[in-house]
PDB file of C-alpha atoms and ligand atoms in Angstrom:
ATOM      1  CA  MET H1036       0.041   0.132  -0.214  1.00 48.00           C
ATOM      2  CA  SER H1037       1.669   3.258  -0.901  1.00 77.00           C
ATOM      3  CA  ALA H1038       0.670   6.483  -1.912  1.00 85.00           C
ATOM      4  CA  LYS H1039       1.191   6.022  -5.153  1.00 89.00           C
ATOM      5  CA  ARG H1040      -1.142   3.547  -5.541  1.00 89.00           C
ATOM      6  CA  VAL H1041      -3.582   6.416  -4.434  1.00 90.00           C
ATOM      7  CA  PHE H1042      -2.218   9.121  -7.225  1.00 94.00           C
ATOM      8  CA  ASP H1043      -2.304   5.707 -10.225  1.00 95.00           C
ATOM      9  CA  LYS H1044      -6.421   5.377  -9.025  1.00 94.00           C
ATOM     10  CA  PHE H1045      -7.079   9.056  -9.267  1.00 95.00           C
ATOM     11  CA  ASP H1046      -5.418   9.816 -12.340  1.00 97.00           C
ATOM     12  CA  LYS H1047      -8.102   8.994 -14.177  1.00 97.00           C
ATOM     13  CA  ASN H1048      -6.466   9.846 -17.792  1.00 97.00           C
ATOM     14  CA  LYS H1049      -3.234   8.537 -16.913  1.00 97.00           C
ATOM     15  CA  ASP H1050      -1.106  11.192 -17.964  1.00 97.00           C
ATOM     16  CA  GLY H1051       1.146  10.796 -14.824  1.00 97.00           C
ATOM     17  CA  LYS H1052      -0.435  14.091 -13.035  1.00 97.00           C
ATOM     18  CA  LEU H1053      -3.414  15.009 -11.484  1.00 97.00           C
ATOM     19  CA  SER H1054      -5.347  17.890 -12.359  1.00 98.00           C
ATOM     20  CA  LEU H1055      -7.376  19.888  -9.785  1.00 97.00           C
ATOM     21  CA  ASP H1056     -10.879  17.763 -11.007  1.00 97.00           C
ATOM     22  CA  GLU H1057      -8.734  14.188 -10.096  1.00 97.00           C
ATOM     23  CA  PHE H1058      -7.184  15.943  -7.334  1.00 96.00           C
ATOM     24  CA  ARG H1059     -10.577  16.669  -5.489  1.00 96.00           C
ATOM     25  CA  GLU H1060     -11.957  13.654  -6.258  1.00 94.00           C
ATOM     26  CA  ALA H1061      -9.077  11.854  -4.091  1.00 92.00           C
ATOM     27  CA  ALA H1062      -9.586  14.655  -1.496  1.00 90.00           C
ATOM     28  CA  LEU H1063     -13.046  13.614  -1.224  1.00 90.00           C
ATOM     29  CA  ALA H1064     -12.520   9.823  -1.283  1.00 87.00           C
ATOM     30  CA  PHE H1065     -10.284  10.761   1.990  1.00 80.00           C
ATOM     31  CA  SER H1066     -12.875  12.950   3.514  1.00 79.00           C
ATOM     32  CA  PRO H1067     -16.093  13.957   2.683  1.00 83.00           C
ATOM     33  CA  ASN H1068     -15.741  17.083   4.809  1.00 85.00           C
ATOM     34  CA  PHE H1069     -13.662  18.807   2.633  1.00 89.00           C
ATOM     35  CA  SER H1070     -14.786  21.858   1.088  1.00 95.00           C
ATOM     36  CA  GLN H1071     -14.285  23.397  -2.194  1.00 96.00           C
ATOM     37  CA  GLU H1072     -11.801  26.105  -0.876  1.00 96.00           C
ATOM     38  CA  ASP H1073      -9.879  23.336   1.423  1.00 94.00           C
ATOM     39  CA  ILE H1074      -9.286  21.518  -1.488  1.00 95.00           C
ATOM     40  CA  ALA H1075      -7.872  24.760  -3.681  1.00 96.00           C
ATOM     41  CA  LYS H1076      -5.812  25.478  -1.159  1.00 95.00           C
ATOM     42  CA  PHE H1077      -4.388  21.924  -0.456  1.00 93.00           C
ATOM     43  CA  PHE H1078      -3.717  21.407  -4.665  1.00 96.00           C
ATOM     44  CA  LYS H1079      -1.979  24.961  -4.257  1.00 96.00           C
ATOM     45  CA  GLU H1080       0.306  23.809  -1.304  1.00 94.00           C
ATOM     46  CA  ILE H1081       1.061  20.401  -3.329  1.00 94.00           C
ATOM     47  CA  ASP H1082       1.708  21.826  -6.449  1.00 96.00           C
ATOM     48  CA  VAL H1083       5.399  22.864  -5.698  1.00 94.00           C
ATOM     49  CA  ASP H1084       6.431  23.920  -8.830  1.00 95.00           C
ATOM     50  CA  GLY H1085       3.229  25.865  -9.678  1.00 96.00           C
ATOM     51  CA  ASN H1086       2.419  24.486 -13.031  1.00 97.00           C
ATOM     52  CA  GLY H1087      -1.350  23.985 -12.093  1.00 97.00           C
ATOM     53  CA  GLU H1088      -1.211  20.008 -11.566  1.00 97.00           C
ATOM     54  CA  LEU H1089       0.408  17.229  -9.663  1.00 97.00           C
ATOM     55  CA  ASN H1090       2.924  15.095 -10.546  1.00 97.00           C
ATOM     56  CA  ALA H1091       3.864  11.712  -8.539  1.00 96.00           C
ATOM     57  CA  ASP H1092       6.535  13.415  -6.626  1.00 94.00           C
ATOM     58  CA  GLU H1093       4.570  16.248  -5.481  1.00 95.00           C
ATOM     59  CA  PHE H1094       1.676  13.939  -4.794  1.00 95.00           C
ATOM     60  CA  THR H1095       3.432  11.381  -2.565  1.00 93.00           C
ATOM     61  CA  SER H1096       5.935  13.088  -0.568  1.00 91.00           C
ATOM     62  CA  CYS H1097       2.688  15.390   0.813  1.00 89.00           C
ATOM     63  CA  ILE H1098       0.688  12.206   1.654  1.00 87.00           C
ATOM     64  CA  GLU H1099       3.736  10.828   3.026  1.00 89.00           C
ATOM     65  CA  LYS H1100       4.630  13.976   4.787  1.00 89.00           C
ATOM     66  CA  MET H1101       0.966  14.509   5.974  1.00 86.00           C
ATOM     67  CA  LEU H1102       0.568  11.099   7.307  1.00 88.00           C
ATOM     68  CA  LYS H1103       3.776  11.236   8.797  1.00 92.00           C
ATOM     69  CA  GLU H1104       2.941  14.428  10.799  1.00 90.00           C
ATOM     70  CA  VAL H1105      -0.447  12.827  11.947  1.00 86.00           C
ATOM     71  CA  PHE H1106       1.342   9.541  13.279  1.00 91.00           C
ATOM     72  CA  ASP H1107       4.326  11.289  15.011  1.00 92.00           C
ATOM     73  CA  PHE H1108       1.305  13.556  16.880  1.00 88.00           C
ATOM     74  CA  CYS H1109      -0.578  10.195  17.867  1.00 86.00           C
ATOM     75  CA  ASP H1110       2.889   8.864  18.811  1.00 89.00           C
ATOM     76  CA  VAL H1111       2.895  10.354  22.041  1.00 85.00           C
ATOM     77  CA  ASP H1112       5.844   8.498  23.827  1.00 89.00           C
ATOM     78  CA  GLY H1113       7.587   8.776  20.287  1.00 93.00           C
ATOM     79  CA  ASP H1114       7.986   4.830  20.153  1.00 94.00           C
ATOM     80  CA  GLY H1115       7.191   4.735  16.618  1.00 94.00           C
ATOM     81  CA  LYS H1116       3.822   2.546  17.284  1.00 94.00           C
ATOM     82  CA  ILE H1117       0.660   4.007  17.767  1.00 90.00           C
ATOM     83  CA  PRO H1118      -1.448   1.196  20.020  1.00 88.00           C
ATOM     84  CA  ALA H1119      -4.653   0.035  18.033  1.00 82.00           C
ATOM     85  CA  SER H1120      -6.864   1.396  20.789  1.00 79.00           C
ATOM     86  CA  GLU H1121      -6.126   4.708  20.123  1.00 80.00           C
ATOM     87  CA  SER H1122      -6.662   4.393  16.272  1.00 80.00           C
ATOM     88  CA  TYR H1123     -10.247   5.114  16.400  1.00 82.00           C
ATOM     89  CA  VAL H1124      -9.310   8.692  18.249  1.00 81.00           C
ATOM     90  CA  THR H1125      -6.717   9.385  15.519  1.00 78.00           C
ATOM     91  CA  MET H1126      -8.797   8.266  12.307  1.00 79.00           C
ATOM     92  CA  THR H1127     -11.513  10.637  13.294  1.00 82.00           C
ATOM     93  CA  SER H1128      -9.228  13.510  14.173  1.00 78.00           C
ATOM     94  CA  ILE H1129      -7.956  13.346  10.502  1.00 74.00           C
ATOM     95  CA  GLY H1130     -11.537  13.414   9.138  1.00 74.00           C
ATOM     96  CA  MET H1131     -12.009   9.920   8.356  1.00 75.00           C
ATOM     97  CA  THR H1132     -15.349   8.752   9.007  1.00 77.00           C
ATOM     98  CA  CYS H1133     -15.525   5.350  10.781  1.00 80.00           C
ATOM     99  CA  THR H1134     -17.464   3.676  13.897  1.00 86.00           C
ATOM    100  CA  GLU H1135     -15.067   2.740  16.674  1.00 85.00           C
ATOM    101  CA  GLU H1136     -15.987  -1.066  15.625  1.00 87.00           C
ATOM    102  CA  SER H1137     -15.150  -0.792  11.822  1.00 84.00           C
ATOM    103  CA  CYS H1138     -11.966   1.124  12.799  1.00 83.00           C
ATOM    104  CA  ALA H1139     -11.222  -1.839  15.252  1.00 84.00           C
ATOM    105  CA  GLU H1140     -11.926  -4.127  12.431  1.00 87.00           C
ATOM    106  CA  LYS H1141      -9.351  -2.536   9.977  1.00 86.00           C
ATOM    107  CA  VAL H1142      -6.749  -2.085  12.345  1.00 87.00           C
ATOM    108  CA  ARG H1143      -7.018  -5.727  12.920  1.00 89.00           C
ATOM    109  CA  ALA H1144      -6.362  -6.096   9.422  1.00 91.00           C
ATOM    110  CA  VAL H1145      -3.737  -4.083   8.720  1.00 91.00           C
ATOM    111  CA  ASP H1146      -1.684  -4.809  11.848  1.00 93.00           C
ATOM    112  CA  ALA H1147       0.418  -7.189   9.689  1.00 91.00           C
ATOM    113  CA  ASP H1148       2.716  -8.597  12.451  1.00 93.00           C
ATOM    114  CA  GLY H1149      -0.139  -9.085  14.818  1.00 93.00           C
ATOM    115  CA  ASP H1150       1.567  -7.075  17.869  1.00 94.00           C
ATOM    116  CA  GLY H1151      -1.647  -4.445  18.430  1.00 91.00           C
ATOM    117  CA  TYR H1152       0.418  -1.792  17.901  1.00 92.00           C
ATOM    118  CA  LEU H1153       0.694   0.155  14.566  1.00 93.00           C
ATOM    119  CA  ASN H1154       3.769   1.409  12.887  1.00 94.00           C
ATOM    120  CA  PHE H1155       4.110   3.711  10.302  1.00 93.00           C
ATOM    121  CA  GLU H1156       3.560   1.470   7.678  1.00 90.00           C
ATOM    122  CA  GLU H1157       0.546  -0.236   8.840  1.00 91.00           C
ATOM    123  CA  PHE H1158      -0.711   3.120   9.918  1.00 90.00           C
ATOM    124  CA  MET H1159      -0.570   4.055   6.005  1.00 89.00           C
ATOM    125  CA  ALA H1160      -2.367   0.911   5.008  1.00 88.00           C
ATOM    126  CA  LEU H1161      -5.040   1.996   7.454  1.00 86.00           C
ATOM    127  CA  VAL H1162      -5.546   5.382   6.179  1.00 83.00           C
ATOM    128  CA  ILE H1163      -4.835   4.681   2.600  1.00 82.00           C
ATOM    129  CA  GLY H1164      -6.393   1.264   2.326  1.00 75.00           C
ATOM    130  CA  ASP H1165      -9.939   1.834   1.539  1.00 65.00           C
ATOM    131  CA  ILE H1166      -9.744   4.927  -0.792  1.00 65.00           C
TER     132      ILE H1166
HETATM  133 CA1  LIG K1027      -4.488  13.169 -15.297  1.00 73.71          CA
HETATM  134 CA1  LIG K1028       3.221  20.615  -9.960  1.00 73.71          CA
HETATM  135 CA1  LIG K1029       1.965  -3.903  14.040  1.00 73.71          CA
END
């Protein structure tokens, strides 16, 4: 599971870039709560070279950076792992819609080593997984 996969999925016309329309769909898949203004603002921020399109590098590095920030924020003791029991709070705090139950199920599915904690890779799979 990687951000590049998300990029490929939303690059509908397969030109290797995300237009604002394509990006809008990706953003709304992530969280239906984003407003049009939010989305336009994100797009501008991510479009580092300002050419009005997002290339794969711009998109994936932004997603990874953003998720890393969320991860670090939730990883209060800084040991590189988030307890599965706290992932519900994490997911809802970044605007994902899920119930406590559906979240617990997803966590079980992505906790590859089954230790009851999510490392960053497992966390990425959790957040990007069903987009
Ligand atoms: Ca495209
Ligand atoms: Ca660009
Ligand atoms: Ca784990």
